[in-house]
GROMACS .gro file of C-alpha atoms in nm:
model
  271
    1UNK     CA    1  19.130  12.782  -3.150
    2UNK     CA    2  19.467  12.754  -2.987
    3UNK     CA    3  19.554  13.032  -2.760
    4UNK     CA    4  19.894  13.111  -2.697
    5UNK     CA    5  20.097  13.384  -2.457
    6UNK     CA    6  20.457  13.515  -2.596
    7UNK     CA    7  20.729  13.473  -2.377
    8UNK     CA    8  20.964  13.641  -2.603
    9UNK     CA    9  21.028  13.963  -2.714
   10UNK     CA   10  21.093  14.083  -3.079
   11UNK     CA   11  21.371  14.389  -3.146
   12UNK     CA   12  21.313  14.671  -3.338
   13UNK     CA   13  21.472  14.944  -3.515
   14UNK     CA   14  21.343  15.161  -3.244
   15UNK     CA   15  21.507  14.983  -2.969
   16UNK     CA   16  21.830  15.102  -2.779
   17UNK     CA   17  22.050  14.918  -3.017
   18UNK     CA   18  22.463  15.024  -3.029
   19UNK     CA   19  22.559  15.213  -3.338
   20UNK     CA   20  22.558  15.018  -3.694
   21UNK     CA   21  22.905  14.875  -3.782
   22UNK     CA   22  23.111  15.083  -4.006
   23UNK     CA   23  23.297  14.772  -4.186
   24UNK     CA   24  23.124  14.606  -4.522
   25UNK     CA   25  23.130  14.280  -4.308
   26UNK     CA   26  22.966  14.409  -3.988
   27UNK     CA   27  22.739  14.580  -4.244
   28UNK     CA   28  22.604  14.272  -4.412
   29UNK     CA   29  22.549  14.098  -4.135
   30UNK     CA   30  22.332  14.395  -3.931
   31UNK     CA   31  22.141  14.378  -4.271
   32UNK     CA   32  22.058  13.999  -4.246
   33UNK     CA   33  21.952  14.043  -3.862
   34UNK     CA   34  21.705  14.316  -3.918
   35UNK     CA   35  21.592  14.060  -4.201
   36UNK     CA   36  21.575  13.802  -3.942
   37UNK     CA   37  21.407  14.041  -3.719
   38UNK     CA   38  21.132  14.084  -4.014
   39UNK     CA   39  20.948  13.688  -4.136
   40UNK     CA   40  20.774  13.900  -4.344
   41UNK     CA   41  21.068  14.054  -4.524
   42UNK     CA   42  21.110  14.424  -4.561
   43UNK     CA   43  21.162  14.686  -4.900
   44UNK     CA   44  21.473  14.817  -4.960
   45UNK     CA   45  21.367  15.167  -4.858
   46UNK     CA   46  21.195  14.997  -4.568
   47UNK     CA   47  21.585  14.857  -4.473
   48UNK     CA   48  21.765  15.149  -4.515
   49UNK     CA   49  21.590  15.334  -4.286
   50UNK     CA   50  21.597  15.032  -3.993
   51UNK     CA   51  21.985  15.006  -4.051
   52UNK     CA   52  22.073  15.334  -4.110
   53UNK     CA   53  22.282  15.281  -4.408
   54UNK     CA   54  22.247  15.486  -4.774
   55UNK     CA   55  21.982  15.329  -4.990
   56UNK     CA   56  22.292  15.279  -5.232
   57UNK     CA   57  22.522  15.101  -4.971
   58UNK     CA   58  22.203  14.882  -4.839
   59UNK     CA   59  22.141  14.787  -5.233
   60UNK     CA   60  22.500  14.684  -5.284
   61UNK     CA   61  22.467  14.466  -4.968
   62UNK     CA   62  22.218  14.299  -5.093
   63UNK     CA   63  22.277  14.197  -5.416
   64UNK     CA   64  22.591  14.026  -5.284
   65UNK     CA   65  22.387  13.811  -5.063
   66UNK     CA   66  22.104  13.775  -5.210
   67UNK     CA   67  22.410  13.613  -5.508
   68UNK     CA   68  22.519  13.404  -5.257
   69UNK     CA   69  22.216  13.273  -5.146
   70UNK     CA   70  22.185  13.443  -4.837
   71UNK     CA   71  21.888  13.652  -4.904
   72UNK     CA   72  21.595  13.591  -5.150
   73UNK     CA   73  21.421  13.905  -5.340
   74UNK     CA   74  21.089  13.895  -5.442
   75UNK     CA   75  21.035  14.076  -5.773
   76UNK     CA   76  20.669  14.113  -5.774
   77UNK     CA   77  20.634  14.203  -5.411
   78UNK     CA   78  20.972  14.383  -5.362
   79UNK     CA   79  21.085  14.238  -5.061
   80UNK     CA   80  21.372  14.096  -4.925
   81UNK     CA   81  21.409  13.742  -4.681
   82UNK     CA   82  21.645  13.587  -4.557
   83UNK     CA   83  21.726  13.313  -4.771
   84UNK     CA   84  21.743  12.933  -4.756
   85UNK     CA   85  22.171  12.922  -4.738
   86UNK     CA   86  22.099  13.143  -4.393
   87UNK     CA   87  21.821  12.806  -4.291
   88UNK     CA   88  22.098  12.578  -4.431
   89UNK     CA   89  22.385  12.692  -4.183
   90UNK     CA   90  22.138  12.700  -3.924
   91UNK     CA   91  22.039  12.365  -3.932
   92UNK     CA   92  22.386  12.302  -3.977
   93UNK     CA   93  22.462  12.437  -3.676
   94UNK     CA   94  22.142  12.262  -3.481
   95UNK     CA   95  22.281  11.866  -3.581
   96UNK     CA   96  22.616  11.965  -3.440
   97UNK     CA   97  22.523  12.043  -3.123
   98UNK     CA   98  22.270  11.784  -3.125
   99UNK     CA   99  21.947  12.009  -3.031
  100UNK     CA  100  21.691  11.889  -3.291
  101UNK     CA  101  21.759  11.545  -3.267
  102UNK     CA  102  21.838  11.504  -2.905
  103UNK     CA  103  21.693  11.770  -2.699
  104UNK     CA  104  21.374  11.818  -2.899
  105UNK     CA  105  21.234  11.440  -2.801
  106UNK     CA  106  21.344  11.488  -2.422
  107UNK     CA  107  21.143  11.811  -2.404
  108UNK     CA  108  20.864  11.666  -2.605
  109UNK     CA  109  20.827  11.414  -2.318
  110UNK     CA  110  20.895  11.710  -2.067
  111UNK     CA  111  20.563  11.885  -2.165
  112UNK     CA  112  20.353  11.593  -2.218
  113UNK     CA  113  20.479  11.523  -1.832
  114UNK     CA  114  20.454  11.855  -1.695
  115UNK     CA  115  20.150  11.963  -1.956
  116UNK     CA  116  20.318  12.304  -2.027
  117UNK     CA  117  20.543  12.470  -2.273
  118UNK     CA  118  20.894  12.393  -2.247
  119UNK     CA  119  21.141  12.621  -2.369
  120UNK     CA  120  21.501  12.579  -2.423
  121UNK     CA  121  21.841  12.898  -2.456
  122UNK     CA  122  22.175  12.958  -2.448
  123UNK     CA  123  22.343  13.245  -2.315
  124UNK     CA  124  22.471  13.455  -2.584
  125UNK     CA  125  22.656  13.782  -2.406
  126UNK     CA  126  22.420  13.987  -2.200
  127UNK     CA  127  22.121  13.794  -2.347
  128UNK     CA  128  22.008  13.457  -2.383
  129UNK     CA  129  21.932  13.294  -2.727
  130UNK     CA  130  21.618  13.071  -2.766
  131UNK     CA  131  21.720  12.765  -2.887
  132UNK     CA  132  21.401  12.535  -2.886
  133UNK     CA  133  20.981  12.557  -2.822
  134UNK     CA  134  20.786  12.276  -2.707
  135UNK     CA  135  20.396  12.390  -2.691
  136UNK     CA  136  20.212  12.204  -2.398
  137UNK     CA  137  19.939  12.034  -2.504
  138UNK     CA  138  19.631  12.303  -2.314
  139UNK     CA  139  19.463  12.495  -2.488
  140UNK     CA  140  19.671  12.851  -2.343
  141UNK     CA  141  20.020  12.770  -2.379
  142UNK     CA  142  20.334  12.965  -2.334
  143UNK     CA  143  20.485  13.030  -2.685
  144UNK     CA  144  20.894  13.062  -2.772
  145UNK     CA  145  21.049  13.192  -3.045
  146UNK     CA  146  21.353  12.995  -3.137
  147UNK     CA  147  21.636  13.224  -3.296
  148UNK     CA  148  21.524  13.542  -3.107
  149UNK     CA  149  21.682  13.744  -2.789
  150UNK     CA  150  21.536  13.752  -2.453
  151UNK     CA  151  21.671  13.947  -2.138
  152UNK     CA  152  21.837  13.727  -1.874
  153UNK     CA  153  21.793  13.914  -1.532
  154UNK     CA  154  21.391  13.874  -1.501
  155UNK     CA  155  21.346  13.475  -1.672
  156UNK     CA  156  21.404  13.189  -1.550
  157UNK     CA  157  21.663  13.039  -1.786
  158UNK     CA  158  21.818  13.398  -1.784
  159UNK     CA  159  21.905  13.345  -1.395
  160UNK     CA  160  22.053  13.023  -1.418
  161UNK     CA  161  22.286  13.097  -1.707
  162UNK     CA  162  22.383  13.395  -1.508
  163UNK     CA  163  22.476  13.166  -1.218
  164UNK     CA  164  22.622  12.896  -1.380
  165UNK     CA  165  22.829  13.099  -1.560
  166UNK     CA  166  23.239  13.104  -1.578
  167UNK     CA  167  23.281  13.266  -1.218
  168UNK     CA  168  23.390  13.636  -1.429
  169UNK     CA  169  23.123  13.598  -1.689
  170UNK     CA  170  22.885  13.575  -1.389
  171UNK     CA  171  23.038  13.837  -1.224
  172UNK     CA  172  23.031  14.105  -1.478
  173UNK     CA  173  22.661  14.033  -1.552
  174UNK     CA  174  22.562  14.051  -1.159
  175UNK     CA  175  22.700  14.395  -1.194
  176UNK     CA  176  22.637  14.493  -1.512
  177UNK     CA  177  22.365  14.382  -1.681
  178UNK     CA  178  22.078  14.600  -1.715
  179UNK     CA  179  21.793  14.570  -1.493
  180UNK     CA  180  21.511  14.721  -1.694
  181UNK     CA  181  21.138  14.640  -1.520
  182UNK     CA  182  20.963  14.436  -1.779
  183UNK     CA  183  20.746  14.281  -1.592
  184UNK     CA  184  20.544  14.358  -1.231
  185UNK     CA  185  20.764  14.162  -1.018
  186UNK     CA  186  21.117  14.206  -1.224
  187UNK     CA  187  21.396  14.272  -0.998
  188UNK     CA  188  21.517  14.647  -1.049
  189UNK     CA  189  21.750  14.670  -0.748
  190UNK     CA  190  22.068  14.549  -0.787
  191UNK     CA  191  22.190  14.460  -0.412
  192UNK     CA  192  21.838  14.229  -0.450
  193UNK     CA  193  21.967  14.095  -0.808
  194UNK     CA  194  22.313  13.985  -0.647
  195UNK     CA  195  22.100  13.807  -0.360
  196UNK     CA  196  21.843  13.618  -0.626
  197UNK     CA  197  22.143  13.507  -0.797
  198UNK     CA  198  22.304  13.345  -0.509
  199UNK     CA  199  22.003  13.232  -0.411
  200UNK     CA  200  21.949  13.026  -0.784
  201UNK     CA  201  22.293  12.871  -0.729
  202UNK     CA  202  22.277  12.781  -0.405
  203UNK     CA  203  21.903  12.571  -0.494
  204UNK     CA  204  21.978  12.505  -0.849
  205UNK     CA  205  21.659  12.635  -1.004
  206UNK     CA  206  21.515  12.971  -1.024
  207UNK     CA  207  21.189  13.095  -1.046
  208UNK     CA  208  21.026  13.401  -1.268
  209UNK     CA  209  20.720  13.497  -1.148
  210UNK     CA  210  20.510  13.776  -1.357
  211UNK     CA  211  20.892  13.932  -1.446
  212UNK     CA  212  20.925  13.900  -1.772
  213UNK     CA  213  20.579  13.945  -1.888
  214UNK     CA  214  20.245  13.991  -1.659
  215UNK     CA  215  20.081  13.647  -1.620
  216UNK     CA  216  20.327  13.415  -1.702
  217UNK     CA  217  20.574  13.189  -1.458
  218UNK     CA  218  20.869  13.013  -1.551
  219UNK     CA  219  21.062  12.753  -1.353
  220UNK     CA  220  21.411  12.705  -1.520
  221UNK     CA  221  21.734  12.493  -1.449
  222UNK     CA  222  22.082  12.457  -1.589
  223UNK     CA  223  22.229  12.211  -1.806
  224UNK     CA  224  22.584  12.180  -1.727
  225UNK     CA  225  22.878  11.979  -1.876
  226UNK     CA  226  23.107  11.823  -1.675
  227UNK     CA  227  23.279  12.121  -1.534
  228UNK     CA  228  22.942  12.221  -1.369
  229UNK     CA  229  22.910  12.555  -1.617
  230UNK     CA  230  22.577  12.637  -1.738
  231UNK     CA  231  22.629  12.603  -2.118
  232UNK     CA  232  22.231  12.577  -2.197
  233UNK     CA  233  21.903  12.595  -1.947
  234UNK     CA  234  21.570  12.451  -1.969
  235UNK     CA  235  21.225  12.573  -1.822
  236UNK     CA  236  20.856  12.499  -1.811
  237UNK     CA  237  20.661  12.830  -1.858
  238UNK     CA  238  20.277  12.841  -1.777
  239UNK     CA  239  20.000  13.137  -1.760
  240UNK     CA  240  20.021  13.216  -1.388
  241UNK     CA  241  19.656  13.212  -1.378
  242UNK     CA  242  19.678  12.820  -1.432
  243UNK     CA  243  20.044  12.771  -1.230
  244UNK     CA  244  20.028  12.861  -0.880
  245UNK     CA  245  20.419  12.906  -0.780
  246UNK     CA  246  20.388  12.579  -0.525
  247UNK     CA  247  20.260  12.360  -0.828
  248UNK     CA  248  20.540  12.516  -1.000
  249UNK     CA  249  20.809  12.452  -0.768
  250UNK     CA  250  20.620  12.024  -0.833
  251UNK     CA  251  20.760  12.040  -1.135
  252UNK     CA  252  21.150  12.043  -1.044
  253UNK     CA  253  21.207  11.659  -1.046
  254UNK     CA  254  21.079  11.615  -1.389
  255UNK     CA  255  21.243  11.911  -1.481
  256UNK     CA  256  21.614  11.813  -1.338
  257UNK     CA  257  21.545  11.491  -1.483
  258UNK     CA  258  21.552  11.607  -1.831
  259UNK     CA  259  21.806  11.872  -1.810
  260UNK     CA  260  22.065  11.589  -1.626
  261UNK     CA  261  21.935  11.357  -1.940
  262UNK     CA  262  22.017  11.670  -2.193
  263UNK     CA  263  22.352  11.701  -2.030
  264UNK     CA  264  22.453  11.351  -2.109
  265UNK     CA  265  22.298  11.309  -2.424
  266UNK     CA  266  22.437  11.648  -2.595
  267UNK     CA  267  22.763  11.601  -2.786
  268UNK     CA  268  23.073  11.722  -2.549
  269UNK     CA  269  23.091  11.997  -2.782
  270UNK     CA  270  22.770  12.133  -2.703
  271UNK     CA  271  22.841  12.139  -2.357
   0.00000   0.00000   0.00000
């Protein structure tokens, strides 16, 4: 049996989340994200308490998109999923910035190379988006979860979109961005965080070790577009029990390689 370590980290209705929008639009679209947040779907009971709308407002919600094909109902079960129109514009959006059928071969050869997961996000405001998973081919692997959140401060692909950032969208992260300890070795100290992050541009790399999750280190690096801004990042993650850091640190070249092969492949308006 295939054994695999999480990398990412679901959200819940429990977790420090900003206020539920007040307009309908704002509404529907908190209601397909907590779907999104739920594979399994959820109740409509089960909804209106995670949003924190009325049952009535929730059901109204719903019926529009699950009419427009943007969430499917399940009579006998009772449950509501996102539907396939929510899959269609996502796969939309995939082919037109080339991921699935450019990036996803280069990172296949990546981890057959480096014989670890490779992962692949985006940053999307004080978080980065997981665009694409590549299992390594061992038996414990690192496992992604394209389409969720992950914090940017204590992974590696977090630290170089930080760096590589538009000089004030790197700025206001340095100084802003929360610095929550989620792992043993996450960087809490903000003085320190300003340092790594210098440090990652100045190398071009950066290095997690144990600070996202306990037993797992990451190695990531930018992919930049011409004007030398991070606009995606791609790392090889590994159990740390398997990866010591200077075997880690081996893996750069091949690494580079692909993310300099990414940049030129991707359509310019990927990048």
């Amino acid at each position: 049996m295939r054994e695999t370590v999480c990398e990412t980290g679901g959200m819940s209705a429990s977790d420090h989340s900003p206020a539920p929008p007040s307009d309908m639009v704002g509404k529907a679209l908190h209601v397909l994200t907590l779907l999104g947040e739920q594979p399994g779907g959820c109740t409509l009971s089960e909804l209106s308490r995670a949003s924190g709308f009325p049952t009535s407002t929730c059901y109204r919600l719903l019926k529009s998109l699950t009419r427009d094909g943007f969430v499917a109902f399940d009579a006998r079960s009772k449950h509501y999923t996102l539907g396939l129109r929510v899959y269609q514009l996502g796969q939309r959006v995939s082919h037109a910035h080339g991921f699935a059928g450019v990036a996803l071969p280069v990172m296949r050869r990546l981890a057959d190379t480096c014989r670890e997961a490779v992962l692949m996000s985006v940053l999307d405001g004080d978080k980065q988006l997981y665009i694409h998973h590549v299992e390594g081919p061992q038996q414990v692997s690192v496992r992604g979860e394209p389409g969720k959140h992950g914090p940017v401060h204590c992974t590696s692909m977090g630290k170089v979109l930080i760096a590589y950032a538009p000089p004030e969208v790197r700025e206001a992260l340095v100084e802003n961005v929360e610095l929550t300890a989620l792992g043993p070795n996450a960087i809490t100290d903000r003085a320190a965080f300003r340092a790594e992050i210098e440090a990652v541009r100045a190398q071009g790399h950066a290095v997690a070790d144990e600070e996202h999750e306990p037993g797992i280190r990451a190695l990531g690096v930018p992919i930049t577009g011409p004007d030398g801004i991070a606009h995606a990042a791609l790392s090889v993650a590994a159990p740390a029990f398997r990866m010591p850091l200077d075997e880690l640190l081996a893996l750069r070249p091949a690494l580079t390689s692909a993310a300099q092969e990414l940049a030129v492949l991707l359509p310019t308006r990927a990048l």
